[in-house]
Amino acid sequence: MTLVLRMIAQRLALGLLTLFVVSLLIFGATELLPGDFAEAVLGQAATPETVAAIRRELGLDQPLVLRYVDWLWGAVQFDFGSSLAQRNRAVSDLIATRLGNTLFLALYAAAMAVPLALTLGILAALWRNSLFDRVANSSALSAISFPEFFVAYILIYILAQGGWFPSMARLPAGADLGEKLYRAFLPALTLTLVVTAHMMRMTRAAIINLLASPYIEMARLKGMRPSRVIVHHALPNAIAPIVNVIAINLAYLITGVVVVEVVFVYPGLGQLMVDSVSRRDIPVVQAVALIFAAAYVLLNLTADVISTLSNPRLMHRK
Amino acid sequence: MNKQLLDAGISRRSLIKGATALGAAGLILPAGYRKAAAQPRKGGTMRIAMGHGNTSDNLDPATWDNAYVQVMASTIHNYLTEIGTDGTLQPEIAESWDASSDAATWTFRIREGVTFHSGKDVTPEDVVASINYHRGEDSTSAAKPIVDPIRDIRVDGQNVVFELEDGNADFPFIMSDYHLPIMPSSDGRIDPSSADGCGGYVMQNFEPGVEARMTRNPDYWKSGRAHVDEVIMLPIIDAAARQNALITGEVDVIDRVNLNTVHLLERSGSIRIISVPGTQHYTFVMDSRVDPFTDNNIRLALKYGVNRQQLVDTVLSGYGVVGNDHPIGRSNRFFADELEQRELDPDRARHYLREAGMDSLQVDLSASDAAFGGAVDAAVLFAESAAEAGININVVREPSDGYWSNVWMVKLFTAVYWGGRPTEDWMFSTAYAAGAAWNDAFWEHERFNQLLSEARSELDETRRREMYVEMQRIVKDEGSTIIPMFANYVMAVSEAIATPEDIGANWTMDGFRAPERWWMA
């Protein structure tokens, strides 16, 4: 067990380093974009004097390094500053509700997608090359092959215009869980359709791979039912690759759903990130990017811990 | 029967008059418009989805740059003046105004008894502070250029006096600009992050990029305005999502209807399309400093090579009107309807080519959908119609990203979008005056520039009209800008919404005033 704890501590330290590098990259990248906040906010109406005045007021005329150190000093004390566009609002305040919405949608979609993908994958492995396997494979692959917005529009056309679910997933303040689940159903379903194929195919492949192992053959020779062979003997050994794919897909559900957010008018982090980049609102971009990076770091860490725990060879290394 | 009518406050005479008018209206107007004549009803919640709005929006008037915040601002705030649905200037916080004979000193009388949502009275000091916020060395306001000509503002009893650097007969129009709301002040400064205003609705919740919720101001000074109890504004950028929200009844009003799919909305019986011919126009601009565009004959040949009606029918799906090569729209006060409409005429185009000493002409036309939706299609149609006159236009599709910095005012012949301005002077000074920053044709015309500065300080309306008509004629016949079409503001509303018969054309959404002027049927 100490092994796992040490691994977690090591990985978290490395994760912090990753976040630092990410913040450097993001800061540098936004600097490379043409124009800054002053020009972006004034747009067509920009005159040299007003641009200069805004830069002076927000300290954008300071050298790059100084601005970065300033930001970093605040960030290590968990003060991410205030948004350039809304000077009286702290970045953390701006992000809080949206982060909640994003996590809600991600968990909602994951709660549908992960069991569905695992079940389909196991069944497809069990009845491989059967009609079921083919249908499940081809429908999951076609769902992933369409662009997300197309899947979204099809669902809106069938389910929203048919009057079953709202086309806008806006969550009214103070809505109860049932209402929230109802309103966010279509975006969650869209995401489910988009991520299921990957996880299902990996489950199927990992299990089929193991089915050729001698110990499975042994189990079969003992006269065990195929379903029991797969669930009790093959699956535990297939956990590592499956968990890794699930982690990647969960991270995607948190960080990559801006298109779905736009189509369903869902106020999540993706839209905030896109708006802030186009406005060059660096404090917000930085904070959101760090959240995204942290999501990847933590989910990958979780996946690694689970695969280590599931593998005795790693747990009891000599 | 008689008693009931009296109770309802209608005399028999007015009932008969009303009935006739309604009957006549029924004959001329399409079915959807009859509802418009009904009496405004109080109450209800109006849900509006706009094609703009993002998480960077805020309450600071210096930064308002998209239709979402502009409509929101006009809902919670009042201005010194308001542009009426007929394009004339109406009093708002300013009860009346007067100019000195040179139009350089303007005195606005501030309405008494108006209060902010916080209960504070609107005073002349508030007006001064509200305008001063945009002026001065440290101003970060997008409105700085339009208030720059103000030399001094002072309070004089219940009046506010503006001293301008030069005469400007349209100055009261400028005071209706959406950047210049009247906000409460203390010690001569306004708080730009405050939502306090003196408009018809009180801000309850504003979550940028998500929603703005406003409730009716119970103490609103205007009668016959601000009918609904609650206004909810949502930014829905995706055109299909916006349309879906209207179809599925999630919202009552949408703006920026996608012209490619507007016929689908028309077909659904419960949705009404509101299309208003405004001042926004699409142009093809030629750099008048560079050959061959230095020769006005060449410019005229190109102008006669455009099939304007075809562009309106295809690129705008009919939701627009043909342009006459000047930037003044039909809703403008001094629109010159006496000028002959220019049509596609290959013979005349050929004639002007010969005048310029050419048999055929070869030019590149840069276009991108960043210039306006359908700009590339419009350029290709232009190339086809001009080919009949021996003009060979090579359409260059430019990248959308960076179009305004790398193509517009850089390449010689480009497609451009203009939002239009409420007054002739404002439009001409912005894009046609010699040396103006956005004079994208680099066009200089001595007589035009002379008329422009004379008309600016001319207070006699008849005389001004003559001057502006002459300027429109000059731009049409000698300008370096082809203006083939004016695009309508196209909105769609559900059956739940009723509107007045006249809808403002100075901006989208009834001059940004839909929440104040429309009501729930």
Short mmCIF file of C-alpha atoms in Angstrom, two decimals, chain A residues 40-42 44-47 49-50 53-54 56-57 85-89 94 97-98 153 156 160-161 166-168 170 183 262-265 267 271-272 275-276 279 281, chain B residues 54-58 60 62-63 65-66 137-142 144-145 148 193 206-211 232 234-236 238 240-241 244-245 247-248 250-251 408 438:
data_model
loop_
_atom_site.label_atom_id
_atom_site.label_comp_id
_atom_site.label_asym_id
_atom_site.label_seq_id
_atom_site.Cartn_x
_atom_site.Cartn_y
_atom_site.Cartn_z
CA ALA A 40 -10.26 43.09 -28.68
CA VAL A 41 -12.68 44.91 -26.40
CA LEU A 42 -12.76 48.09 -28.50
CA GLN A 44 -13.75 48.51 -34.74
CA ALA A 45 -14.03 51.51 -32.44
CA ALA A 46 -10.40 51.32 -31.28
CA THR A 47 -8.38 54.51 -31.40
CA GLU A 49 -5.54 56.81 -27.25
CA THR A 50 -8.33 54.62 -25.87
CA ALA A 53 -5.67 54.20 -21.75
CA ILE A 54 -7.08 50.70 -21.25
CA ARG A 56 -2.47 51.70 -18.65
CA GLU A 57 -5.47 51.07 -16.45
CA ALA A 85 -13.67 42.13 -18.89
CA GLN A 86 -15.49 42.27 -15.55
CA ARG A 87 -13.15 44.06 -13.27
CA ASN A 88 -15.31 43.78 -10.18
CA ARG A 89 -15.67 40.01 -10.43
CA LEU A 94 -16.92 33.69 -12.55
CA THR A 97 -21.06 28.02 -11.25
CA ARG A 98 -19.80 27.11 -14.70
CA TYR A 153 -29.18 18.47 -34.26
CA ILE A 156 -33.10 18.02 -31.30
CA ALA A 160 -36.98 18.33 -28.89
CA GLN A 161 -39.20 19.23 -31.81
CA PRO A 166 -36.22 20.90 -24.13
CA SER A 167 -33.82 21.97 -26.88
CA MET A 168 -32.15 24.40 -24.49
CA ARG A 170 -30.27 26.10 -19.52
CA ARG A 183 -33.26 19.70 -18.92
CA VAL A 262 -23.14 26.00 -27.85
CA VAL A 263 -25.81 23.92 -29.57
CA PHE A 264 -27.75 23.30 -26.35
CA VAL A 265 -27.04 26.75 -24.84
CA PRO A 267 -23.46 27.51 -19.64
CA GLN A 271 -17.96 28.55 -23.76
CA LEU A 272 -16.27 30.67 -21.09
CA ASP A 275 -15.10 33.78 -25.15
CA SER A 276 -12.14 34.61 -22.95
CA ARG A 279 -11.31 38.65 -25.77
CA ASP A 281 -9.01 37.87 -21.07
CA ASN B 54 -20.81 36.37 -24.52
CA THR B 55 -19.21 35.87 -21.16
CA SER B 56 -17.16 39.06 -21.50
CA ASP B 57 -20.21 41.34 -21.65
CA ASN B 58 -20.60 43.76 -18.79
CA ASP B 60 -19.91 49.34 -18.36
CA ALA B 62 -17.77 52.21 -22.46
CA THR B 63 -17.50 48.60 -23.63
CA ASP B 65 -20.17 46.40 -28.61
CA ASN B 66 -22.80 43.84 -29.52
CA GLU B 137 -7.49 61.88 -21.76
CA ASP B 138 -8.01 58.71 -19.74
CA SER B 139 -11.23 57.66 -21.39
CA THR B 140 -11.26 54.01 -22.38
CA SER B 141 -14.64 54.34 -24.02
CA ALA B 142 -15.52 53.14 -27.50
CA LYS B 144 -14.74 58.63 -27.18
CA PRO B 145 -14.54 59.64 -30.87
CA ASP B 148 -14.63 64.26 -28.68
CA SER B 193 -20.29 48.76 -12.95
CA PHE B 206 -27.16 39.51 -15.07
CA GLU B 207 -24.94 36.51 -15.69
CA PRO B 208 -22.81 37.44 -18.74
CA GLY B 209 -23.13 34.95 -21.57
CA VAL B 210 -25.98 33.16 -19.79
CA GLU B 211 -28.95 35.40 -19.09
CA ILE B 232 -35.43 37.53 -19.98
CA LEU B 234 -30.53 34.89 -23.53
CA PRO B 235 -27.52 34.86 -25.83
CA ILE B 236 -27.86 31.95 -28.27
CA ASP B 238 -25.76 29.22 -32.84
CA ALA B 240 -29.90 26.66 -35.54
CA ALA B 241 -30.13 26.52 -31.74
CA ASN B 244 -34.99 25.63 -32.43
CA ALA B 245 -35.55 27.52 -29.20
CA ILE B 247 -39.87 26.53 -32.62
CA THR B 248 -39.96 24.52 -29.40
CA GLU B 250 -38.38 27.99 -25.19
CA VAL B 251 -38.24 31.65 -26.24
CA TRP B 408 -10.21 45.51 -46.02
CA TRP B 438 -12.73 54.38 -42.35
#
